[in-house]
C-alpha positions as protocol buffer text, in pm:
chain_id: "A"
residue {
  index: 1
  type: UNK
  ca { x: 2339 y: -99 z: -3930 }
}
residue {
  index: 2
  type: UNK
  ca { x: 2159 y: 69 z: -3640 }
}
residue {
  index: 3
  type: UNK
  ca { x: 2209 y: 433 z: -3559 }
}
residue {
  index: 4
  type: UNK
  ca { x: 2223 y: 581 z: -3209 }
}
residue {
  index: 5
  type: UNK
  ca { x: 1888 y: 765 z: -3249 }
}
residue {
  index: 6
  type: UNK
  ca { x: 1721 y: 440 z: -3361 }
}
residue {
  index: 7
  type: UNK
  ca { x: 1866 y: 250 z: -3064 }
}
residue {
  index: 8
  type: UNK
  ca { x: 1749 y: 526 z: -2827 }
}
residue {
  index: 9
  type: UNK
  ca { x: 1397 y: 517 z: -2976 }
}
residue {
  index: 10
  type: UNK
  ca { x: 1385 y: 138 z: -2946 }
}
residue {
  index: 11
  type: UNK
  ca { x: 1504 y: 154 z: -2585 }
}
residue {
  index: 12
  type: UNK
  ca { x: 1244 y: 419 z: -2497 }
}
residue {
  index: 13
  type: UNK
  ca { x: 969 y: 209 z: -2660 }
}
residue {
  index: 14
  type: UNK
  ca { x: 1085 y: -98 z: -2467 }
}
residue {
  index: 15
  type: UNK
  ca { x: 1086 y: 97 z: -2138 }
}
residue {
  index: 16
  type: UNK
  ca { x: 738 y: 235 z: -2207 }
}
residue {
  index: 17
  type: UNK
  ca { x: 609 y: -115 z: -2280 }
}
residue {
  index: 18
  type: UNK
  ca { x: 764 y: -253 z: -1961 }
}
residue {
  index: 19
  type: UNK
  ca { x: 620 y: 30 z: -1752 }
}
residue {
  index: 20
  type: UNK
  ca { x: 274 y: -28 z: -1895 }
}
residue {
  index: 21
  type: UNK
  ca { x: 283 y: -403 z: -1836 }
}
residue {
  index: 22
  type: UNK
  ca { x: 386 y: -403 z: -1470 }
}
residue {
  index: 23
  type: UNK
  ca { x: 572 y: -227 z: -1193 }
}
residue {
  index: 24
  type: UNK
  ca { x: 950 y: -230 z: -1180 }
}
residue {
  index: 25
  type: UNK
  ca { x: 1120 y: -365 z: -867 }
}
residue {
  index: 26
  type: UNK
  ca { x: 1122 y: -85 z: -613 }
}
residue {
  index: 27
  type: UNK
  ca { x: 860 y: 121 z: -796 }
}
residue {
  index: 28
  type: UNK
  ca { x: 586 y: 288 z: -596 }
}
residue {
  index: 29
  type: UNK
  ca { x: 273 y: 71 z: -567 }
}
residue {
  index: 30
  type: UNK
  ca { x: -27 y: 175 z: -768 }
}
residue {
  index: 31
  type: UNK
  ca { x: -319 y: 293 z: -554 }
}
residue {
  index: 32
  type: UNK
  ca { x: -632 y: 78 z: -559 }
}
residue {
  index: 33
  type: UNK
  ca { x: -881 y: 162 z: -829 }
}
residue {
  index: 34
  type: UNK
  ca { x: -1229 y: 286 z: -749 }
}
residue {
  index: 35
  type: UNK
  ca { x: -1464 y: -9 z: -708 }
}
residue {
  index: 36
  type: UNK
  ca { x: -1780 y: -114 z: -533 }
}
residue {
  index: 37
  type: UNK
  ca { x: -1585 y: -378 z: -340 }
}
residue {
  index: 38
  type: UNK
  ca { x: -1242 y: -340 z: -183 }
}
residue {
  index: 39
  type: UNK
  ca { x: -964 y: -527 z: -362 }
}
residue {
  index: 40
  type: UNK
  ca { x: -803 y: -629 z: -31 }
}
residue {
  index: 41
  type: UNK
  ca { x: -1098 y: -685 z: 206 }
}
residue {
  index: 42
  type: UNK
  ca { x: -1396 y: -753 z: -17 }
}
residue {
  index: 43
  type: UNK
  ca { x: -1584 y: -491 z: 187 }
}
residue {
  index: 44
  type: UNK
  ca { x: -1787 y: -215 z: 22 }
}
residue {
  index: 45
  type: UNK
  ca { x: -1608 y: 89 z: -120 }
}
residue {
  index: 46
  type: UNK
  ca { x: -1685 y: 352 z: -13 }
}
residue {
  index: 47
  type: UNK
  ca { x: -1763 y: 266 z: 350 }
}
residue {
  index: 48
  type: UNK
  ca { x: -1745 y: 446 z: 682 }
}
residue {
  index: 49
  type: UNK
  ca { x: -1508 y: 352 z: 963 }
}
residue {
  index: 50
  type: UNK
  ca { x: -1367 y: 527 z: 1269 }
}
residue {
  index: 51
  type: UNK
  ca { x: -1018 y: 647 z: 1364 }
}
residue {
  index: 52
  type: UNK
  ca { x: -897 y: 413 z: 1637 }
}
residue {
  index: 53
  type: UNK
  ca { x: -607 y: 603 z: 1795 }
}
residue {
  index: 54
  type: UNK
  ca { x: -538 y: 942 z: 1954 }
}
residue {
  index: 55
  type: UNK
  ca { x: -282 y: 1013 z: 1682 }
}
residue {
  index: 56
  type: UNK
  ca { x: -318 y: 881 z: 1328 }
}
residue {
  index: 57
  type: UNK
  ca { x: -56 y: 958 z: 1062 }
}
residue {
  index: 58
  type: UNK
  ca { x: -202 y: 1037 z: 721 }
}
residue {
  index: 59
  type: UNK
  ca { x: 41 y: 974 z: 438 }
}
residue {
  index: 60
  type: UNK
  ca { x: 64 y: 1091 z: 78 }
}
residue {
  index: 61
  type: UNK
  ca { x: 59 y: 729 z: -44 }
}
residue {
  index: 62
  type: UNK
  ca { x: 4 y: 372 z: 73 }
}
residue {
  index: 63
  type: UNK
  ca { x: 326 y: 293 z: 260 }
}
residue {
  index: 64
  type: UNK
  ca { x: 572 y: 413 z: 523 }
}
residue {
  index: 65
  type: UNK
  ca { x: 809 y: 549 z: 260 }
}
residue {
  index: 66
  type: UNK
  ca { x: 549 y: 813 z: 169 }
}
residue {
  index: 67
  type: UNK
  ca { x: 568 y: 1138 z: 367 }
}
residue {
  index: 68
  type: UNK
  ca { x: 325 y: 1212 z: 650 }
}
residue {
  index: 69
  type: UNK
  ca { x: 98 y: 1491 z: 525 }
}
residue {
  index: 70
  type: UNK
  ca { x: -68 y: 1551 z: 862 }
}
residue {
  index: 71
  type: UNK
  ca { x: -165 y: 1382 z: 1188 }
}
residue {
  index: 72
  type: UNK
  ca { x: -523 y: 1340 z: 1310 }
}
residue {
  index: 73
  type: UNK
  ca { x: -556 y: 1400 z: 1681 }
}
residue {
  index: 74
  type: UNK
  ca { x: -925 y: 1319 z: 1709 }
}
residue {
  index: 75
  type: UNK
  ca { x: -996 y: 961 z: 1813 }
}
residue {
  index: 76
  type: UNK
  ca { x: -1331 y: 816 z: 1703 }
}
residue {
  index: 77
  type: UNK
  ca { x: -1364 y: 1059 z: 1411 }
}
residue {
  index: 78
  type: UNK
  ca { x: -1568 y: 896 z: 1133 }
}
residue {
  index: 79
  type: UNK
  ca { x: -1387 y: 868 z: 800 }
}
residue {
  index: 80
  type: UNK
  ca { x: -1480 y: 718 z: 467 }
}
residue {
  index: 81
  type: UNK
  ca { x: -1264 y: 445 z: 309 }
}
residue {
  index: 82
  type: UNK
  ca { x: -1247 y: 525 z: -63 }
}
residue {
  index: 83
  type: UNK
  ca { x: -968 y: 289 z: -176 }
}
residue {
  index: 84
  type: UNK
  ca { x: -753 y: -2 z: -57 }
}
residue {
  index: 85
  type: UNK
  ca { x: -397 y: -111 z: -126 }
}
residue {
  index: 86
  type: UNK
  ca { x: -245 y: -399 z: 69 }
}
residue {
  index: 87
  type: UNK
  ca { x: -276 y: -299 z: 440 }
}
residue {
  index: 88
  type: UNK
  ca { x: -339 y: 68 z: 358 }
}
residue {
  index: 89
  type: UNK
  ca { x: -670 y: 249 z: 326 }
}
residue {
  index: 90
  type: UNK
  ca { x: -728 y: 577 z: 147 }
}
residue {
  index: 91
  type: UNK
  ca { x: -969 y: 778 z: 357 }
}
residue {
  index: 92
  type: UNK
  ca { x: -1173 y: 1096 z: 327 }
}
residue {
  index: 93
  type: UNK
  ca { x: -1265 y: 1300 z: 634 }
}
residue {
  index: 94
  type: UNK
  ca { x: -1579 y: 1512 z: 692 }
}
residue {
  index: 95
  type: UNK
  ca { x: -1402 y: 1814 z: 536 }
}
residue {
  index: 96
  type: UNK
  ca { x: -1322 y: 1619 z: 218 }
}
residue {
  index: 97
  type: UNK
  ca { x: -948 y: 1586 z: 289 }
}
residue {
  index: 98
  type: UNK
  ca { x: -798 y: 1258 z: 163 }
}
residue {
  index: 99
  type: UNK
  ca { x: -491 y: 1053 z: 251 }
}
residue {
  index: 100
  type: UNK
  ca { x: -362 y: 705 z: 332 }
}
residue {
  index: 101
  type: UNK
  ca { x: -362 y: 539 z: 675 }
}
residue {
  index: 102
  type: UNK
  ca { x: -265 y: 192 z: 793 }
}
residue {
  index: 103
  type: UNK
  ca { x: -561 y: -40 z: 851 }
}
residue {
  index: 104
  type: UNK
  ca { x: -458 y: -89 z: 1217 }
}
residue {
  index: 105
  type: UNK
  ca { x: -550 y: 276 z: 1281 }
}
residue {
  index: 106
  type: UNK
  ca { x: -913 y: 216 z: 1180 }
}
residue {
  index: 107
  type: UNK
  ca { x: -1205 y: 55 z: 1360 }
}
residue {
  index: 108
  type: UNK
  ca { x: -1526 y: -89 z: 1221 }
}
residue {
  index: 109
  type: UNK
  ca { x: -1720 y: 47 z: 1521 }
}
residue {
  index: 110
  type: UNK
  ca { x: -1915 y: 336 z: 1375 }
}
residue {
  index: 111
  type: UNK
  ca { x: -1949 y: 697 z: 1476 }
}
residue {
  index: 112
  type: UNK
  ca { x: -2104 y: 1005 z: 1319 }
}
residue {
  index: 113
  type: UNK
  ca { x: -2015 y: 1373 z: 1355 }
}
residue {
  index: 114
  type: UNK
  ca { x: -2275 y: 1648 z: 1386 }
}
residue {
  index: 115
  type: UNK
  ca { x: -2263 y: 1896 z: 1096 }
}
residue {
  index: 116
  type: UNK
  ca { x: -2418 y: 2230 z: 1008 }
}
residue {
  index: 117
  type: UNK
  ca { x: -2469 y: 2395 z: 1347 }
}
residue {
  index: 118
  type: UNK
  ca { x: -2658 y: 2307 z: 1662 }
}
residue {
  index: 119
  type: UNK
  ca { x: -2917 y: 2026 z: 1650 }
}
residue {
  index: 120
  type: UNK
  ca { x: -3138 y: 1848 z: 1901 }
}
residue {
  index: 121
  type: UNK
  ca { x: -3089 y: 1489 z: 2004 }
}
residue {
  index: 122
  type: UNK
  ca { x: -3444 y: 1359 z: 2049 }
}
residue {
  index: 123
  type: UNK
  ca { x: -3594 y: 1080 z: 2259 }
}
residue {
  index: 124
  type: UNK
  ca { x: -3767 y: 921 z: 1955 }
}
residue {
  index: 125
  type: UNK
  ca { x: -3725 y: 964 z: 1577 }
}
residue {
  index: 126
  type: UNK
  ca { x: -3977 y: 1247 z: 1547 }
}
residue {
  index: 127
  type: UNK
  ca { x: -3935 y: 1625 z: 1520 }
}
residue {
  index: 128
  type: UNK
  ca { x: -4202 y: 1665 z: 1792 }
}
residue {
  index: 129
  type: UNK
  ca { x: -4025 y: 1430 z: 2037 }
}
residue {
  index: 130
  type: UNK
  ca { x: -3875 y: 1576 z: 2356 }
}
residue {
  index: 131
  type: UNK
  ca { x: -3511 y: 1682 z: 2338 }
}
residue {
  index: 132
  type: UNK
  ca { x: -3247 y: 1476 z: 2518 }
}
residue {
  index: 133
  type: UNK
  ca { x: -2958 y: 1717 z: 2444 }
}
residue {
  index: 134
  type: UNK
  ca { x: -2839 y: 2001 z: 2222 }
}
residue {
  index: 135
  type: UNK
  ca { x: -2547 y: 1896 z: 2004 }
}
residue {
  index: 136
  type: UNK
  ca { x: -2309 y: 2144 z: 1846 }
}
residue {
  index: 137
  type: UNK
  ca { x: -2137 y: 2091 z: 1511 }
}
residue {
  index: 138
  type: UNK
  ca { x: -1831 y: 1870 z: 1556 }
}
residue {
  index: 139
  type: UNK
  ca { x: -1975 y: 1653 z: 1834 }
}
residue {
  index: 140
  type: UNK
  ca { x: -1905 y: 1283 z: 1774 }
}
residue {
  index: 141
  type: UNK
  ca { x: -2164 y: 1020 z: 1860 }
}
residue {
  index: 142
  type: UNK
  ca { x: -2157 y: 641 z: 1852 }
}
residue {
  index: 143
  type: UNK
  ca { x: -2392 y: 511 z: 1582 }
}
residue {
  index: 144
  type: UNK
  ca { x: -2647 y: 252 z: 1696 }
}
residue {
  index: 145
  type: UNK
  ca { x: -2836 y: 239 z: 1366 }
}
residue {
  index: 146
  type: UNK
  ca { x: -3062 y: 431 z: 1131 }
}
residue {
  index: 147
  type: UNK
  ca { x: -3429 y: 415 z: 1033 }
}
residue {
  index: 148
  type: UNK
  ca { x: -3548 y: 611 z: 733 }
}
residue {
  index: 149
  type: UNK
  ca { x: -3442 y: 973 z: 795 }
}
residue {
  index: 150
  type: UNK
  ca { x: -3323 y: 926 z: 1155 }
}
residue {
  index: 151
  type: UNK
  ca { x: -3015 y: 780 z: 1323 }
}
residue {
  index: 152
  type: UNK
  ca { x: -2994 y: 656 z: 1680 }
}
residue {
  index: 153
  type: UNK
  ca { x: -2671 y: 766 z: 1847 }
}
residue {
  index: 154
  type: UNK
  ca { x: -2509 y: 778 z: 2190 }
}
residue {
  index: 155
  type: UNK
  ca { x: -2324 y: 1090 z: 2302 }
}
residue {
  index: 156
  type: UNK
  ca { x: -2161 y: 1114 z: 2646 }
}
residue {
  index: 157
  type: UNK
  ca { x: -2392 y: 847 z: 2788 }
}
residue {
  index: 158
  type: UNK
  ca { x: -2709 y: 998 z: 2638 }
}
residue {
  index: 159
  type: UNK
  ca { x: -2904 y: 795 z: 2383 }
}
residue {
  index: 160
  type: UNK
  ca { x: -3130 y: 957 z: 2129 }
}
residue {
  index: 161
  type: UNK
  ca { x: -3223 y: 1023 z: 1769 }
}
residue {
  index: 162
  type: UNK
  ca { x: -3093 y: 1283 z: 1526 }
}
residue {
  index: 163
  type: UNK
  ca { x: -3202 y: 1355 z: 1171 }
}
residue {
  index: 164
  type: UNK
  ca { x: -2973 y: 1183 z: 920 }
}
residue {
  index: 165
  type: UNK
  ca { x: -2912 y: 1512 z: 737 }
}
residue {
  index: 166
  type: UNK
  ca { x: -2754 y: 1657 z: 1054 }
}
residue {
  index: 167
  type: UNK
  ca { x: -2470 y: 1404 z: 1074 }
}
residue {
  index: 168
  type: UNK
  ca { x: -2179 y: 1289 z: 857 }
}
residue {
  index: 169
  type: UNK
  ca { x: -2066 y: 927 z: 861 }
}
residue {
  index: 170
  type: UNK
  ca { x: -2367 y: 738 z: 730 }
}
residue {
  index: 171
  type: UNK
  ca { x: -2481 y: 685 z: 371 }
}
residue {
  index: 172
  type: UNK
  ca { x: -2823 y: 808 z: 262 }
}
residue {
  index: 173
  type: UNK
  ca { x: -2926 y: 453 z: 163 }
}
residue {
  index: 174
  type: UNK
  ca { x: -2789 y: 288 z: 477 }
}
residue {
  index: 175
  type: UNK
  ca { x: -3032 y: 123 z: 719 }
}
residue {
  index: 176
  type: UNK
  ca { x: -2988 y: -76 z: 1035 }
}
residue {
  index: 177
  type: UNK
  ca { x: -2671 y: -103 z: 1238 }
}
């Protein structure tokens, strides 16, 4: 004969086993695990992309049923994709803030943002090269490519080179376009 406490313990064990073996219908999806390749796209994780729209909703989780934590209002801001789930990408911004956005709000066309104060955009990748412009922290430039310690960018129609350490949106080991 089974007692009520034994039945309750068996039911709890069964529920724990079911929860561990797979999601229940209607349960929140599990975020993508950290990997070197995205589970949905096969693209590298992490990787840099750009915000496509003037307003981008950032959600607490990967889906429209998750609340909007904040709204980016900075088109072309570089962000880092750190996880994938279905059509959702978990991103990190230059300040380290993370959240989920729909893939349609992201572009593969790359930008970088100037960090750490004012820096010179130079004609060639050399600290002695003539300056093309002075760039303040927060300025966004279109990334053309990088060579060693320098990245070629375009800002407001001006092309030039900036030291890789003065921008966010490109990996230290990244070369080319």
